[in-house]
Amino acid sequence: MGYCYTRESGLFVLADGMGGHPEGEVAAQMALQVISAMYQQEAKPEIEDVEAFFKKAIMAAHRQILRYATEKGMLDTPRTTLVAAIVQNNVAYWVHCGDSRLYFVRDGELLARTRDHSYLEQRNDPVRQASLPANFNRNVLFTCLGSPSKPEFDQTGPVPLQHGDKIMLCSDGLWGTLEDSDIVYQLSQQPVAQAAPDLVERALLKAGDRSDNVTLVAMEWEMPNLFESTRGSIITESIDDGVFASTVQAGAWDTDADDLDDAAIERSIAEINEAIRRSAARKS
């Protein structure tokens, strides 16, 4: 996870590599780096079209993961979930793919939470309903970055922000252990600088030896000159135009939009499937 910001805009990103597939941590890191690199290129000092940026950035990250798998001759692809938010012009936008979540809390209430791309979460969606075997694990995700199929993702925003609003991005190691009500309560009772480590500690203690990785990044929105700022706040109005700050090492990724069309992605998928076919033929 990490965040980037300019004078007028902020990006928050969290990715969780998927188990059961190789090098999930590579896919997660790659997704963070690609999206951060594209944000740095386009936030001048804000993102002109956030919805279009999210679409392009997610497909760029997906394409880079597929390219990585192809170049290494992997028979299975690294995969990751993703959730990201952009805050600018007093509003928030967010996008997610998989089961990494975003929580939006105001005045002690949960105003919004992303809905996982799992059969369990989507069971009431008539578009996604399907006839499944009785023993099917409904927690299985039906989309992610890095899979041979084109990723599905959902976007929300713009959502107007008020002073004290809190936004948290987290992995399933947190929400899979703590109830939503507990998460909202902890976020509401303390500044995020205290609530975030407390939530991680609670999840780790409750899960014990069964704990998955617990990762989160959270922010609290403050209106300038309305109240005394929380200690440690970042006041972006003091940042010069053209200055970019980031906790993510962006890396030198090829994020050329012309190389991210459906045909290019299909070529990578075909190459992976051909490698699988050749491997199966050798074994037989």
Coordinates of C-alpha atoms in Angstrom, one line a residue:
M1 CA 0.0 0.0 0.0
G2 CA 1.0 3.6 -0.4
Y3 CA 0.0 7.1 -1.3
C4 CA 1.0 9.9 -3.6
Y5 CA 0.0 13.6 -3.6
T6 CA 0.5 16.9 -5.4
R7 CA -0.7 20.4 -4.3
E8 CA -4.3 19.6 -5.5
S9 CA -4.7 15.9 -5.5
G10 CA -4.0 12.7 -3.5
L11 CA -3.9 9.0 -4.6
F12 CA -4.2 6.1 -2.1
V13 CA -3.6 2.5 -3.3
L14 CA -3.7 -0.9 -1.8
A15 CA -3.1 -4.3 -3.5
D16 CA -3.2 -7.8 -2.0
G17 CA -1.4 -10.6 -3.9
M18 CA -3.6 -13.7 -4.2
G19 CA -2.7 -17.0 -2.7
G20 CA -2.9 -20.2 -4.8
H21 CA -1.0 -18.5 -7.7
P22 CA 2.7 -17.7 -8.1
E23 CA 4.3 -14.5 -7.0
G24 CA 1.3 -12.7 -5.8
E25 CA 3.5 -10.2 -4.0
V26 CA 5.1 -9.3 -7.3
A27 CA 1.7 -8.6 -8.9
A28 CA 0.6 -6.4 -5.9
Q29 CA 3.8 -4.4 -6.0
M30 CA 3.6 -4.1 -9.8
A31 CA 0.0 -2.8 -9.6
L32 CA 1.1 -0.1 -7.0
Q33 CA 4.0 1.0 -9.0
V34 CA 2.3 1.2 -12.4
I35 CA -0.7 3.1 -11.0
S36 CA 1.6 5.5 -9.0
A37 CA 3.8 6.1 -12.1
M38 CA 0.7 7.0 -14.2
Y39 CA -0.6 9.3 -11.5
Q40 CA 2.7 11.1 -11.4
Q41 CA 2.6 11.5 -15.2
E42 CA -1.0 12.9 -15.2
A43 CA -1.6 14.8 -11.9
K44 CA -0.6 18.2 -13.2
P45 CA -1.5 19.0 -10.4
E46 CA -4.7 17.1 -10.5
I47 CA -6.2 14.3 -12.6
E48 CA -8.4 15.8 -15.3
D49 CA -10.7 12.8 -15.7
V50 CA -10.6 10.5 -12.7
E51 CA -12.9 7.8 -14.2
A52 CA -10.9 7.6 -17.4
F53 CA -7.6 7.6 -15.4
F54 CA -8.8 4.6 -13.2
K55 CA -9.8 2.6 -16.3
K56 CA -6.5 3.2 -18.0
A57 CA -4.4 2.7 -14.9
I58 CA -6.1 -0.6 -14.0
M59 CA -5.7 -2.0 -17.5
A60 CA -2.1 -0.8 -17.6
A61 CA -1.3 -2.7 -14.3
H62 CA -3.1 -5.8 -15.6
R63 CA -1.2 -5.7 -18.9
Q64 CA 2.2 -5.3 -17.1
I65 CA 1.4 -8.4 -14.9
L66 CA 0.5 -10.4 -18.0
R67 CA 3.7 -9.2 -19.8
Y68 CA 5.8 -10.3 -16.7
A69 CA 4.3 -13.8 -16.8
T70 CA 4.8 -14.1 -20.5
E71 CA 8.5 -13.0 -20.4
K72 CA 9.2 -15.5 -17.6
G73 CA 7.3 -18.3 -19.3
M74 CA 5.1 -18.9 -16.3
L75 CA 2.3 -21.5 -16.6
D76 CA 0.1 -19.5 -14.2
T77 CA 0.0 -15.8 -13.8
P78 CA 0.6 -13.7 -10.7
R79 CA -2.6 -12.1 -9.5
T80 CA -3.7 -9.4 -7.1
T81 CA -6.7 -7.5 -5.9
L82 CA -6.7 -3.7 -5.9
V83 CA -8.5 -0.8 -4.3
A84 CA -7.6 2.8 -5.0
A85 CA -9.0 6.3 -4.1
I86 CA -8.3 9.8 -5.5
V87 CA -9.2 12.9 -3.5
Q88 CA -9.2 16.3 -5.1
N89 CA -11.5 19.3 -5.4
N90 CA -13.2 18.4 -2.0
V91 CA -14.5 15.1 -3.4
A92 CA -13.4 11.5 -3.4
Y93 CA -13.4 8.8 -6.1
W94 CA -12.6 5.2 -5.7
V95 CA -12.2 2.0 -7.7
H96 CA -11.8 -1.7 -6.7
C97 CA -11.2 -5.1 -8.2
G98 CA -11.4 -8.2 -6.0
D99 CA -11.9 -8.2 -2.3
S100 CA -9.7 -5.5 -1.0
R101 CA -12.1 -2.9 0.5
L102 CA -12.7 0.8 1.0
Y103 CA -14.6 2.0 4.0
F104 CA -16.1 5.6 4.1
V105 CA -17.0 6.8 7.5
R106 CA -18.8 10.0 8.6
D107 CA -19.9 11.0 12.1
G108 CA -19.7 7.5 13.4
E109 CA -21.6 6.0 10.5
L110 CA -20.6 3.8 7.6
L111 CA -21.7 5.8 4.5
A112 CA -20.2 3.5 1.9
R113 CA -18.2 0.2 1.6
T114 CA -17.1 -1.5 -1.6
R115 CA -18.7 -4.8 -2.4
D116 CA -16.3 -7.6 -3.0
H117 CA -16.1 -9.3 -6.4
S118 CA -16.9 -12.7 -4.8
Y119 CA -20.0 -14.9 -5.4
L120 CA -20.9 -14.5 -1.7
E121 CA -21.0 -10.7 -1.9
Q122 CA -22.7 -10.6 -5.3
R123 CA -25.3 -13.3 -4.7
N124 CA -28.1 -10.7 -4.8
D125 CA -27.0 -9.2 -8.0
P126 CA -29.3 -10.5 -10.8
V127 CA -26.7 -9.8 -13.4
R128 CA -24.0 -12.0 -11.8
Q129 CA -26.2 -14.8 -10.4
A130 CA -25.3 -18.3 -11.7
S131 CA -26.2 -21.9 -10.9
L132 CA -23.3 -23.2 -8.7
P133 CA -22.6 -26.6 -7.2
A134 CA -23.7 -26.9 -3.6
N135 CA -20.1 -27.3 -2.4
F136 CA -18.8 -24.3 -4.3
N137 CA -16.8 -21.8 -2.2
R138 CA -18.8 -18.6 -2.6
N139 CA -15.8 -16.5 -1.2
V140 CA -13.9 -17.3 -4.4
L141 CA -13.2 -14.2 -6.4
F142 CA -14.4 -14.0 -10.0
T143 CA -12.1 -11.2 -11.1
C144 CA -8.7 -9.8 -10.2
L145 CA -5.7 -8.2 -11.9
G146 CA -3.4 -10.6 -13.7
S147 CA -5.9 -13.3 -14.6
P148 CA -6.1 -14.5 -18.2
S149 CA -9.6 -12.9 -18.4
K150 CA -10.1 -9.1 -18.6
P151 CA -10.6 -7.7 -15.1
E152 CA -13.9 -6.3 -13.9
F153 CA -13.9 -3.3 -11.6
D154 CA -16.4 -0.9 -10.0
Q155 CA -16.0 2.8 -9.6
T156 CA -17.7 5.3 -7.3
G157 CA -17.6 9.1 -7.2
P158 CA -17.4 11.9 -7.1
V159 CA -18.5 11.9 -3.4
P160 CA -18.4 15.3 -1.6
L161 CA -16.2 15.4 1.5
Q162 CA -17.0 17.0 4.8
H163 CA -14.6 17.9 7.6
G164 CA -13.8 14.7 9.7
D165 CA -14.7 12.2 6.9
K166 CA -12.5 9.1 7.1
I167 CA -11.5 6.8 4.2
M168 CA -9.8 3.5 4.8
L169 CA -8.5 1.0 2.3
C170 CA -7.7 -2.5 3.6
S171 CA -6.9 -6.1 2.8
D172 CA -9.2 -9.0 3.6
G173 CA -6.9 -9.8 6.5
L174 CA -8.5 -6.9 8.3
W175 CA -12.2 -7.2 7.4
G176 CA -12.2 -11.0 7.4
T177 CA -11.3 -10.9 11.1
L178 CA -13.1 -7.8 12.4
E179 CA -16.8 -7.0 12.0
D180 CA -17.7 -3.9 10.0
S181 CA -19.3 -2.4 13.1
D182 CA -16.0 -2.8 15.0
I183 CA -14.0 -1.2 12.1
V184 CA -16.4 1.8 12.0
Y185 CA -16.4 2.2 15.7
Q186 CA -12.6 2.3 15.9
L187 CA -12.3 4.7 13.0
S188 CA -14.9 7.0 14.6
Q189 CA -13.4 7.1 18.1
Q190 CA -9.8 8.1 17.3
P191 CA -7.8 10.1 14.8
V192 CA -6.7 7.8 12.0
A193 CA -3.1 8.0 13.1
Q194 CA -4.2 6.0 16.2
A195 CA -7.1 4.1 14.8
A196 CA -5.1 2.5 11.9
P197 CA -2.4 0.7 14.1
D198 CA -5.0 -0.2 16.6
L199 CA -7.2 -1.9 14.0
V200 CA -4.2 -3.9 12.7
E201 CA -3.3 -5.0 16.2
R202 CA -6.9 -6.0 17.0
A203 CA -7.1 -8.1 13.8
L204 CA -3.8 -9.8 14.4
L205 CA -4.6 -10.6 18.0
K206 CA -8.1 -11.9 17.1
A207 CA -6.9 -14.1 14.2
G208 CA -3.9 -15.4 16.1
D209 CA -2.0 -18.2 14.2
R210 CA -4.7 -18.1 11.5
S211 CA -4.0 -14.5 10.6
D212 CA -3.7 -13.4 7.0
N213 CA -1.6 -10.3 6.1
V214 CA -3.3 -7.3 7.6
T215 CA -2.7 -4.1 5.6
L216 CA -4.4 -0.8 5.5
V217 CA -4.0 2.9 4.7
A218 CA -6.4 5.5 6.0
M219 CA -7.0 9.3 5.7
E220 CA -9.1 11.9 7.5
W221 CA -10.3 14.9 5.6
E222 CA -9.7 18.3 7.2
M223 CA -11.1 21.6 5.9
P224 CA -8.5 24.4 6.2
N225 CA -9.1 27.0 8.9
L226 CA -12.2 25.2 10.2
F227 CA -10.6 23.5 13.2
E228 CA -7.2 23.1 14.6
S229 CA -5.4 20.5 12.5
T230 CA -4.6 17.1 13.8
R231 CA -1.0 16.6 14.7
G232 CA 0.9 15.2 11.8
S233 CA -1.5 16.5 9.1
I234 CA -0.3 17.1 5.6
I235 CA -1.2 20.6 4.4
T236 CA -0.9 20.5 0.6
E237 CA -1.5 24.2 0.1
S238 CA 2.2 24.8 1.0
I239 CA 3.4 22.5 -1.8
D240 CA 4.7 24.2 -5.0
D241 CA 3.1 23.5 -8.3
G242 CA 4.8 20.7 -10.1
V243 CA 6.0 19.0 -6.9
F244 CA 5.0 15.3 -6.4
A245 CA 5.4 13.3 -3.2
S246 CA 5.0 9.6 -3.0
T247 CA 5.6 6.6 -0.6
V248 CA 5.8 4.3 -3.6
Q249 CA 8.9 3.7 -5.7
A250 CA 7.1 4.0 -9.1
G251 CA 9.7 2.1 -11.2
A252 CA 10.3 2.4 -14.9
W253 CA 7.2 0.8 -16.4
D254 CA 6.0 1.1 -19.9
T255 CA 2.7 2.8 -19.4
D256 CA 2.1 3.9 -23.0
A257 CA -1.7 3.8 -23.5
D258 CA -1.3 2.7 -27.1
D259 CA 0.1 -0.6 -25.8
L260 CA -2.8 -1.3 -23.5
D261 CA -5.6 -2.1 -25.9
D262 CA -7.7 -5.3 -25.9
A263 CA -5.8 -6.8 -28.8
A264 CA -2.5 -6.5 -26.9
I265 CA -4.0 -8.1 -23.8
E266 CA -5.4 -10.9 -25.9
R267 CA -2.0 -11.6 -27.4
S268 CA -0.5 -12.0 -23.9
I269 CA -3.3 -14.4 -22.9
A270 CA -2.8 -16.4 -26.1
E271 CA 0.9 -16.6 -25.4
I272 CA 0.3 -17.9 -21.8
N273 CA -2.3 -20.4 -23.0
E274 CA 0.1 -21.6 -25.7
A275 CA 2.8 -22.1 -23.1
I276 CA 0.4 -24.2 -21.0
R277 CA -0.5 -26.3 -24.1
R278 CA 3.1 -27.0 -24.9
S279 CA 3.9 -28.0 -21.3
A280 CA 0.9 -30.4 -21.3
A281 CA 2.0 -31.9 -24.6
R282 CA 5.5 -32.5 -23.3
K283 CA 4.2 -34.3 -20.2
S284 CA 1.9 -36.5 -22.2

